[in-house]
Amino acid sequence: MKISSRFTIGVHILSLLSIEKDSHCTSEWIAGSVNINPVTIRRVLGQLKRAGLVKVRSGTGGAYLLKEPADINLLDIYRAVEVVEEGQLFHFHEEPNPECPVGANIQIVLQLILSRAQDAMEQILKNITLKDLVTELNQQINVRAN
Amino acid sequence: MKISSRFTIGVHILSLLSIEKDSHCTSEWIAGSVNINPVTIRRVLGQLKRAGLVKVRSGTGGAYLLKEPADINLLDIYRAVEVVEEGQLFHFHEEPNPECPVGANIQIVLQLILSRAQDAMEQILKNITLKDLVTELNQQINVRAN
DNA sequence: TCTGTTGTAACTATAATGTTTACAACGAGG
DNA sequence: CCTCGTTGTAAACATTATAGTTACAACAGA
């Protein structure tokens, strides 16, 4: 099972807000770039808002970043959209048989090991800021423009 | 979305086969330890078989390892049960708007970055063998037995 | 007040997962 | 050679997460 596209959608939204910071970024407008429906955008935007990453103007509409791109990393976004509960990337089968030595102990041992794997991934996300991403994105945009 | 419990089930099964190598390990018996129904066990066992990790006796029943525990790592199991297609841990929203500079380029840039995150996780899995796991498991079993 | 936008709810469709029941095929042992 | 337990697989079902669609009250600026 993949990690929900809410994460990449969230990253897309924030990249847009960073690059198009002078535009009037309504959910409808963002939906046009992401190419999904505006309600999903609003849902994700709501999560980004609750995480303190963006501000959404009610009434007049439009969203903008509350932090510098250099101060937002991909793990912040990952957490914000709650695609995976903290420490729960791997789904464990519930209640292995406590009568069986393996069943009784495998969860503890495996949880420890898999946490390390998960942490390794999250550290990579943590080390990449929105600014890094936007810089690479702008380079790519220029490459393709020429 | 979490990574399917097929993975932890697969690990559980192989740990059992490794520790209880002299038992007659039928799907029914394994199901008792994992505490899920035997059909799911057989499905996972089938995937492990296709990956060349185990052999299942038909007719008389019972499964056993085809490799030494030291020669099976967690990434092998992860791949075997196909919880995640290779390189596809993160779900991308399909077809962002190619008219938009961000939409047209974000996939390429983000794919590169997220591959690194995914690789980091998989490297951890790759570096842990079934033997390592079973060793830790046996220690844990002894700790709890005393 | 009018207008465009947000936030949210309800309903729907789709997909993946896992359970249960069922049964043909298989192979060992009597 | 026949019975018995087991495997492999299919079908039907329940559950859950995701995402699209429609709808509408609340909001704020012109």
Short mmCIF file of C-alpha atoms (C1' of nucleotides) in Angstrom, two decimals:
data_model
loop_
_atom_site.label_atom_id
_atom_site.label_comp_id
_atom_site.label_asym_id
_atom_site.label_seq_id
_atom_site.Cartn_x
_atom_site.Cartn_y
_atom_site.Cartn_z
CA MET A 1 0.00 0.00 0.00
CA LYS A 2 1.41 3.33 -0.99
CA ILE A 3 1.72 6.46 1.07
CA SER A 4 -1.31 8.56 0.16
CA SER A 5 -1.00 11.14 -2.58
CA ARG A 6 -2.08 13.73 -0.01
CA PHE A 7 1.62 14.03 0.70
CA THR A 8 2.70 14.81 -2.85
CA ILE A 9 -0.36 17.01 -3.22
CA GLY A 10 0.69 18.92 -0.12
CA VAL A 11 4.19 19.34 -1.48
CA HIS A 12 2.77 20.51 -4.79
CA ILE A 13 0.56 23.07 -3.09
CA LEU A 14 3.35 24.52 -1.00
CA SER A 15 5.67 24.67 -4.00
CA LEU A 16 3.03 26.63 -5.85
CA LEU A 17 2.52 29.02 -2.96
CA SER A 18 6.25 29.52 -2.80
CA ILE A 19 6.80 30.11 -6.49
CA GLU A 20 3.61 31.99 -7.25
CA LYS A 21 3.60 34.02 -4.10
CA ASP A 22 2.09 37.07 -5.79
CA SER A 23 -0.83 35.23 -7.33
CA HIS A 24 -4.25 34.95 -5.75
CA CYS A 25 -3.99 31.26 -4.87
CA THR A 26 -7.53 30.01 -4.45
CA SER A 27 -8.34 26.33 -4.09
CA GLU A 28 -9.86 26.41 -7.55
CA TRP A 29 -6.69 27.86 -9.02
CA ILE A 30 -4.43 25.41 -7.20
CA ALA A 31 -6.69 22.57 -8.28
CA GLY A 32 -5.98 23.59 -11.86
CA SER A 33 -2.26 23.05 -11.47
CA VAL A 34 -2.48 19.87 -9.44
CA ASN A 35 -5.28 18.66 -11.68
CA ILE A 36 -7.51 17.32 -8.99
CA ASN A 37 -10.76 18.65 -7.65
CA PRO A 38 -10.81 21.73 -5.41
CA VAL A 39 -12.44 20.01 -2.46
CA THR A 40 -9.43 17.74 -2.04
CA ILE A 41 -7.21 20.82 -2.24
CA ARG A 42 -9.21 22.47 0.50
CA ARG A 43 -8.98 19.39 2.64
CA VAL A 44 -5.20 19.23 2.32
CA LEU A 45 -4.94 22.98 2.70
CA GLY A 46 -6.90 22.66 5.93
CA GLN A 47 -4.32 20.20 7.26
CA LEU A 48 -1.44 22.43 6.23
CA LYS A 49 -3.20 25.29 7.97
CA ARG A 50 -3.67 23.32 11.19
CA ALA A 51 0.04 22.53 11.08
CA GLY A 52 0.81 26.25 10.94
CA LEU A 53 2.39 26.11 7.52
CA VAL A 54 -0.08 28.27 5.62
CA LYS A 55 -2.76 30.86 6.15
CA VAL A 56 -5.98 30.75 4.18
CA ARG A 57 -7.99 33.94 3.78
CA SER A 58 -11.65 33.30 4.29
CA GLY A 59 -14.15 35.38 2.35
CA THR A 60 -11.82 36.80 -0.23
CA GLY A 61 -9.95 33.54 -0.60
CA GLY A 62 -6.38 32.61 -1.35
CA ALA A 63 -3.61 30.95 0.63
CA TYR A 64 -0.04 31.93 1.43
CA LEU A 65 2.93 30.54 3.33
CA LEU A 66 3.35 31.39 6.99
CA LYS A 67 7.02 30.38 7.06
CA GLU A 68 10.04 30.85 4.88
CA PRO A 69 10.54 27.96 2.44
CA ALA A 70 13.90 27.37 4.11
CA ASP A 71 12.05 26.74 7.37
CA ILE A 72 9.69 24.10 6.02
CA ASN A 73 11.02 20.62 5.43
CA LEU A 74 9.35 17.69 3.75
CA LEU A 75 8.86 15.87 7.03
CA ASP A 76 6.79 18.81 8.28
CA ILE A 77 4.51 18.35 5.30
CA TYR A 78 4.47 14.58 5.70
CA ARG A 79 3.36 14.98 9.29
CA ALA A 80 0.90 17.72 8.47
CA VAL A 81 -1.13 15.67 6.03
CA GLU A 82 -1.10 12.69 8.38
CA VAL A 83 -0.55 10.11 5.71
CA VAL A 84 1.08 7.90 8.31
CA GLU A 85 0.63 7.99 12.05
CA GLU A 86 3.89 8.59 13.81
CA GLY A 87 5.90 5.39 14.01
CA GLN A 88 3.23 3.40 12.21
CA LEU A 89 4.47 3.08 8.66
CA PHE A 90 4.36 -0.69 8.87
CA HIS A 91 1.09 -2.36 9.59
CA PHE A 92 1.37 -5.13 12.15
CA HIS A 93 -0.99 -8.07 12.21
CA GLU A 94 -2.94 -7.73 15.43
CA GLU A 95 -2.60 -10.02 18.40
CA PRO A 96 -0.22 -12.80 17.47
CA ASN A 97 -0.68 -15.83 19.67
CA PRO A 98 0.85 -15.12 23.10
CA GLU A 99 1.10 -18.87 23.73
CA CYS A 100 3.67 -19.17 20.97
CA PRO A 101 7.21 -17.96 21.80
CA VAL A 102 7.54 -16.37 18.39
CA GLY A 103 4.06 -14.86 18.43
CA ALA A 104 4.55 -13.49 21.91
CA ASN A 105 7.79 -11.68 21.15
CA ILE A 106 8.04 -10.85 17.50
CA GLN A 107 6.16 -7.57 17.72
CA ILE A 108 8.59 -5.98 20.15
CA VAL A 109 11.65 -7.07 18.24
CA LEU A 110 10.27 -6.22 14.83
CA GLN A 111 8.84 -2.89 15.92
CA LEU A 112 12.31 -1.83 16.99
CA ILE A 113 13.89 -2.84 13.72
CA LEU A 114 11.21 -1.33 11.53
CA SER A 115 11.31 1.92 13.45
CA ARG A 116 14.91 2.24 12.39
CA ALA A 117 13.93 1.77 8.77
CA GLN A 118 11.18 4.30 9.08
CA ASP A 119 13.42 6.79 10.85
CA ALA A 120 15.97 6.51 8.07
CA MET A 121 13.34 7.52 5.54
CA GLU A 122 12.02 10.36 7.65
CA GLN A 123 15.49 11.74 8.22
CA ILE A 124 15.90 12.15 4.47
CA LEU A 125 12.61 14.01 4.32
CA LYS A 126 13.63 16.16 7.24
CA ASN A 127 16.84 17.18 5.54
CA ILE A 128 15.12 18.56 2.48
CA THR A 129 13.51 21.95 2.75
CA LEU A 130 10.87 23.48 0.57
CA LYS A 131 13.52 25.91 -0.50
CA ASP A 132 15.74 23.08 -1.74
CA LEU A 133 12.84 21.63 -3.63
CA VAL A 134 11.85 24.92 -5.20
CA THR A 135 15.44 25.57 -6.22
CA GLU A 136 15.61 22.22 -7.99
CA LEU A 137 12.20 22.84 -9.45
CA ASN A 138 13.24 26.18 -10.90
CA GLN A 139 16.32 24.60 -12.42
CA GLN A 140 14.18 21.93 -14.01
CA ILE A 141 11.75 24.54 -15.29
CA ASN A 142 14.63 26.42 -16.92
CA VAL A 143 16.07 23.26 -18.42
CA ARG A 144 12.79 22.40 -20.04
CA ALA A 145 12.19 25.96 -21.18
CA ASN A 146 15.40 25.91 -23.24
CA MET B 1 -1.69 4.37 4.29
CA LYS B 2 0.40 1.78 5.99
CA ILE B 3 2.53 -0.88 4.41
CA SER B 4 0.38 -4.00 4.36
CA SER B 5 0.66 -6.46 7.21
CA ARG B 6 1.58 -9.07 4.61
CA PHE B 7 5.13 -7.93 5.24
CA THR B 8 5.12 -8.50 8.99
CA ILE B 9 3.17 -11.70 8.43
CA GLY B 10 5.87 -12.87 6.03
CA VAL B 11 8.57 -12.05 8.55
CA HIS B 12 6.63 -13.86 11.23
CA ILE B 13 6.27 -16.96 9.06
CA LEU B 14 9.95 -17.12 8.17
CA SER B 15 10.95 -16.60 11.79
CA LEU B 16 8.76 -19.52 12.75
CA LEU B 17 10.22 -21.72 10.03
CA SER B 18 13.67 -20.79 11.20
CA ILE B 19 13.08 -21.38 14.89
CA GLU B 20 10.77 -24.37 14.62
CA LYS B 21 12.60 -26.03 11.80
CA ASP B 22 11.85 -29.51 13.08
CA SER B 23 8.12 -29.02 13.38
CA HIS B 24 5.63 -29.90 10.69
CA CYS B 25 4.79 -26.35 9.70
CA THR B 26 1.40 -26.46 8.00
CA SER B 27 -0.53 -23.35 7.14
CA GLU B 28 -3.02 -24.22 9.85
CA TRP B 29 -0.27 -24.50 12.43
CA ILE B 30 1.41 -21.25 11.34
CA ALA B 31 -1.96 -19.55 11.37
CA GLY B 32 -2.22 -20.47 15.04
CA SER B 33 0.93 -18.56 15.91
CA VAL B 34 0.25 -15.56 13.72
CA ASN B 35 -3.39 -15.63 14.75
CA ILE B 36 -4.88 -15.00 11.38
CA ASN B 37 -6.72 -17.37 9.11
CA PRO B 38 -4.85 -20.08 7.20
CA VAL B 39 -5.85 -18.86 3.75
CA THR B 40 -3.95 -15.63 4.25
CA ILE B 41 -0.97 -17.66 5.42
CA ARG B 42 -1.12 -19.78 2.27
CA ARG B 43 -1.28 -16.69 0.11
CA VAL B 44 1.77 -15.16 1.73
CA LEU B 45 3.52 -18.51 1.73
CA GLY B 46 2.83 -18.72 -1.99
CA GLN B 47 4.58 -15.40 -2.51
CA LEU B 48 7.54 -16.46 -0.41
CA LYS B 49 7.68 -19.65 -2.44
CA ARG B 50 7.67 -17.78 -5.75
CA ALA B 51 10.52 -15.66 -4.42
CA GLY B 52 12.52 -18.84 -3.77
CA LEU B 53 12.64 -18.35 -0.02
CA VAL B 54 10.66 -21.40 1.05
CA LYS B 55 9.50 -24.73 -0.21
CA VAL B 56 6.00 -25.97 0.52
CA ARG B 57 5.32 -29.69 0.41
CA SER B 58 2.09 -30.41 -1.36
CA GLY B 59 0.02 -33.37 -0.29
CA THR B 60 1.65 -34.03 3.02
CA GLY B 61 1.96 -30.36 3.80
CA GLY B 62 4.44 -28.24 5.67
CA ALA B 63 6.90 -25.54 4.66
CA TYR B 64 10.60 -25.07 5.23
CA LEU B 65 13.31 -22.54 4.40
CA LEU B 66 15.25 -22.91 1.18
CA LYS B 67 18.06 -20.63 2.30
CA GLU B 68 20.06 -20.09 5.42
CA PRO B 69 18.58 -17.40 7.68
CA ALA B 70 21.83 -15.49 7.25
CA ASP B 71 21.16 -15.35 3.52
CA ILE B 72 17.67 -13.89 3.77
CA ASN B 73 17.31 -10.22 4.55
CA LEU B 74 14.21 -8.23 5.34
CA LEU B 75 14.26 -6.50 1.97
CA ASP B 76 14.00 -9.91 0.29
CA ILE B 77 10.83 -10.54 2.26
CA TYR B 78 9.54 -7.04 1.60
CA ARG B 79 9.98 -7.58 -2.13
CA ALA B 80 8.58 -11.09 -2.01
CA VAL B 81 5.23 -10.09 -0.58
CA GLU B 82 4.96 -7.17 -2.97
CA VAL B 83 3.54 -4.76 -0.48
CA VAL B 84 5.06 -1.93 -2.47
CA GLU B 85 5.99 -1.92 -6.12
CA GLU B 86 9.66 -1.16 -6.60
CA GLY B 87 10.28 2.56 -6.32
CA GLN B 88 6.62 3.31 -5.69
CA LEU B 89 6.31 3.82 -1.98
CA PHE B 90 4.90 7.28 -2.47
CA HIS B 91 1.71 7.68 -4.39
CA PHE B 92 1.81 10.52 -6.88
CA HIS B 93 -1.29 12.37 -7.96
CA GLU B 94 -1.74 11.55 -11.62
CA GLU B 95 -1.25 14.01 -14.44
CA PRO B 96 -0.57 17.41 -12.93
CA ASN B 97 -1.33 20.20 -15.35
CA PRO B 98 1.44 20.36 -17.98
CA GLU B 99 0.49 23.97 -18.75
CA CYS B 100 1.63 24.99 -15.29
CA PRO B 101 5.40 25.24 -14.76
CA VAL B 102 5.11 23.66 -11.35
CA GLY B 103 2.70 20.98 -12.48
CA ALA B 104 4.84 20.12 -15.48
CA ASN B 105 8.03 19.61 -13.51
CA ILE B 106 7.29 18.67 -9.96
CA GLN B 107 6.96 14.96 -10.58
CA ILE B 108 10.48 14.55 -11.91
CA VAL B 109 12.06 16.56 -9.13
CA LEU B 110 10.00 15.03 -6.37
CA GLN B 111 10.39 11.49 -7.64
CA LEU B 112 14.15 11.87 -7.38
CA ILE B 113 13.98 13.17 -3.85
CA LEU B 114 11.48 10.63 -2.62
CA SER B 115 13.44 7.79 -4.16
CA ARG B 116 16.29 8.73 -1.90
CA ALA B 117 14.01 8.56 1.12
CA GLN B 118 12.68 5.21 0.05
CA ASP B 119 16.16 3.86 -0.65
CA ALA B 120 17.28 4.87 2.81
CA MET B 121 14.51 2.78 4.33
CA GLU B 122 15.15 -0.19 2.11
CA GLN B 123 18.85 -0.15 2.88
CA ILE B 124 18.05 -0.64 6.54
CA LEU B 125 15.85 -3.58 5.68
CA LYS B 126 18.54 -4.99 3.46
CA ASN B 127 21.10 -4.86 6.22
CA ILE B 128 19.06 -6.99 8.59
CA THR B 129 19.02 -10.71 8.00
CA LEU B 130 16.55 -13.25 9.24
CA LYS B 131 19.39 -14.60 11.33
CA ASP B 132 19.82 -11.23 13.06
CA LEU B 133 16.12 -11.10 13.72
CA VAL B 134 15.94 -14.63 15.09
CA THR B 135 18.91 -13.96 17.33
CA GLU B 136 17.20 -10.92 18.80
CA LEU B 137 13.99 -12.85 19.03
CA ASN B 138 15.62 -15.67 20.97
CA GLN B 139 17.17 -13.17 23.36
CA GLN B 140 13.77 -11.60 23.91
CA ILE B 141 12.20 -15.01 24.45
CA ASN B 142 14.82 -15.80 27.09
CA VAL B 143 14.37 -12.44 28.78
CA ARG B 144 10.65 -12.98 29.10
CA ALA B 145 11.08 -16.57 30.19
CA ASN B 146 13.09 -15.45 33.23
"C1'" DT C 1 -25.97 43.90 -0.51
"C1'" DC C 2 -23.71 41.20 -3.99
"C1'" DT C 3 -20.10 38.11 -5.16
"C1'" DG C 4 -16.57 34.75 -4.95
"C1'" DT C 5 -14.40 31.78 -1.75
"C1'" DT C 6 -13.81 28.69 2.17
"C1'" DG C 7 -14.95 24.88 5.31
"C1'" DT C 8 -17.51 20.99 5.82
"C1'" DA C 9 -20.91 17.45 5.24
"C1'" DA C 10 -23.16 13.80 2.66
"C1'" DC C 11 -23.13 10.57 -0.87
"C1'" DT C 12 -20.78 7.86 -4.23
"C1'" DA C 13 -17.20 5.10 -6.56
"C1'" DT C 14 -13.05 2.65 -6.42
"C1'" DA C 15 -9.38 -0.05 -4.71
"C1'" DA C 16 -6.81 -2.88 -1.38
"C1'" DT C 17 -7.09 -5.77 2.40
"C1'" DG C 18 -8.38 -9.67 4.87
"C1'" DT C 19 -12.11 -13.34 6.31
"C1'" DT C 20 -14.76 -17.21 5.27
"C1'" DT C 21 -16.34 -21.11 2.74
"C1'" DA C 22 -15.56 -24.29 -0.70
"C1'" DC C 23 -13.29 -27.61 -3.48
"C1'" DA C 24 -10.09 -29.87 -6.84
"C1'" DA C 25 -5.42 -31.71 -6.79
"C1'" DC C 26 -1.75 -33.74 -4.45
"C1'" DG C 27 1.06 -37.18 -1.91
"C1'" DA C 28 2.08 -40.20 2.03
"C1'" DG C 29 0.79 -44.13 4.66
"C1'" DG C 30 -2.06 -47.87 5.62
"C1'" DC D 1 -5.39 -48.14 -4.37
"C1'" DC D 2 -7.78 -45.55 -1.29
"C1'" DT D 3 -8.28 -42.61 2.52
"C1'" DC D 4 -6.81 -38.51 4.86
"C1'" DG D 5 -4.82 -34.17 5.72
"C1'" DT D 6 -2.97 -30.44 3.25
"C1'" DT D 7 -2.25 -27.07 -0.44
"C1'" DG D 8 -3.60 -23.75 -4.00
"C1'" DT D 9 -7.10 -21.01 -5.59
"C1'" DA D 10 -11.55 -19.06 -6.43
"C1'" DA D 11 -15.68 -16.61 -5.05
"C1'" DA D 12 -18.40 -13.83 -2.02
"C1'" DC D 13 -18.26 -10.64 1.56
"C1'" DA D 14 -16.97 -6.94 5.05
"C1'" DT D 15 -14.05 -3.27 6.08
"C1'" DT D 16 -11.25 0.59 5.36
"C1'" DA D 17 -8.95 4.50 2.94
"C1'" DT D 18 -9.07 7.32 -0.84
"C1'" DA D 19 -10.85 10.64 -3.81
"C1'" DG D 20 -14.66 12.80 -6.72
"C1'" DT D 21 -19.05 15.27 -6.72
"C1'" DT D 22 -22.67 18.14 -5.13
"C1'" DA D 23 -24.35 21.24 -1.93
"C1'" DC D 24 -24.57 24.95 1.20
"C1'" DA D 25 -23.86 28.03 5.27
"C1'" DA D 26 -20.45 31.40 6.71
"C1'" DC D 27 -17.31 34.83 5.59
"C1'" DA D 28 -15.24 39.21 3.89
"C1'" DG D 29 -14.24 42.61 0.46
"C1'" DA D 30 -16.10 45.64 -3.25
#
